[in-house]
């Protein structure tokens, strides 16, 4: 059978591939410490688990509307109105089978053949592939040394065919959190060049050291009009396996994404919708406890990286750190570095090349303090060997 070349061009997610390799080595009997994980190692909130089980026990596991349950869409709109300080309506919400699914729906709906989309490096691995699948051309933009947006580089990258940009704050893989001032400038840039902003806010509740989370929708009329929010339950509620997310935007685009998904996947999982509704409605205490523990782990990672002499920008959100390896790998080949690190030391990390920024590695601290301590000892042994 002939495979569509547009599909053939889509690579397997590098993070998933490395995670699979680490698990295969562990299954073969190797002692492996896996710091590639993109999911919290915490239980989902009790209220979400109870709501999901109740729906099953009551036999209410049926199709919902393609755009999601009406009460869930209202709850999402209310949550965003409270947390972002900008009015949202349920008609602008479409519930999807994950934030990744939501992202794909928006890109397919907005990107025309040949459109350019700016990706702020380092960028989550799926942005590039999804823009290409939608028929667009990703244009990567190098960051500042602290991993924030370089506005001179953005101006140099924008062209006649540029239609939008993807923002991820807090950022995967660097943990960078954009300030209100930076977002205001980004919105001004988008306004000047007539661009939409796709704001991936999946880590919005995971910010540290008193760092406030800000969204481009808070940056005046232009920010509200130009921004499409992508969010979901996976990271902040530790509900990765539920596969539930959403789009928050203007009514017409939300309806378009819903119409697209009605033909591709149908309604989102009804059990997961019930769980997300409970999590949004009850403000579960587990979220604050998870945030506190992740911050403790973050501090340990930064202390140990400093002790071994590896430079890194300070992560202020999410649950990753993105140190430079240029002092120990002068050619910046992060993939070769990570392969040796796994084979020789038994520590799994993700190469920065997967995020468009070689010369770095991503370490996830979504694992226990004991494993972080042991894993970073392996990293220290590797770089000082």
Coordinates of C-alpha atoms in Angstrom, one line a residue, residues 53-61:
X53 CA -15.8 5.7 38.8
X54 CA -19.2 7.1 39.6
X55 CA -20.0 7.7 35.9
X56 CA -19.0 4.1 35.1
X57 CA -21.0 2.7 38.1
X58 CA -24.0 4.7 37.1
X59 CA -23.9 3.4 33.5
X60 CA -23.6 6.9 32.0
X61 CA -20.8 6.1 29.7

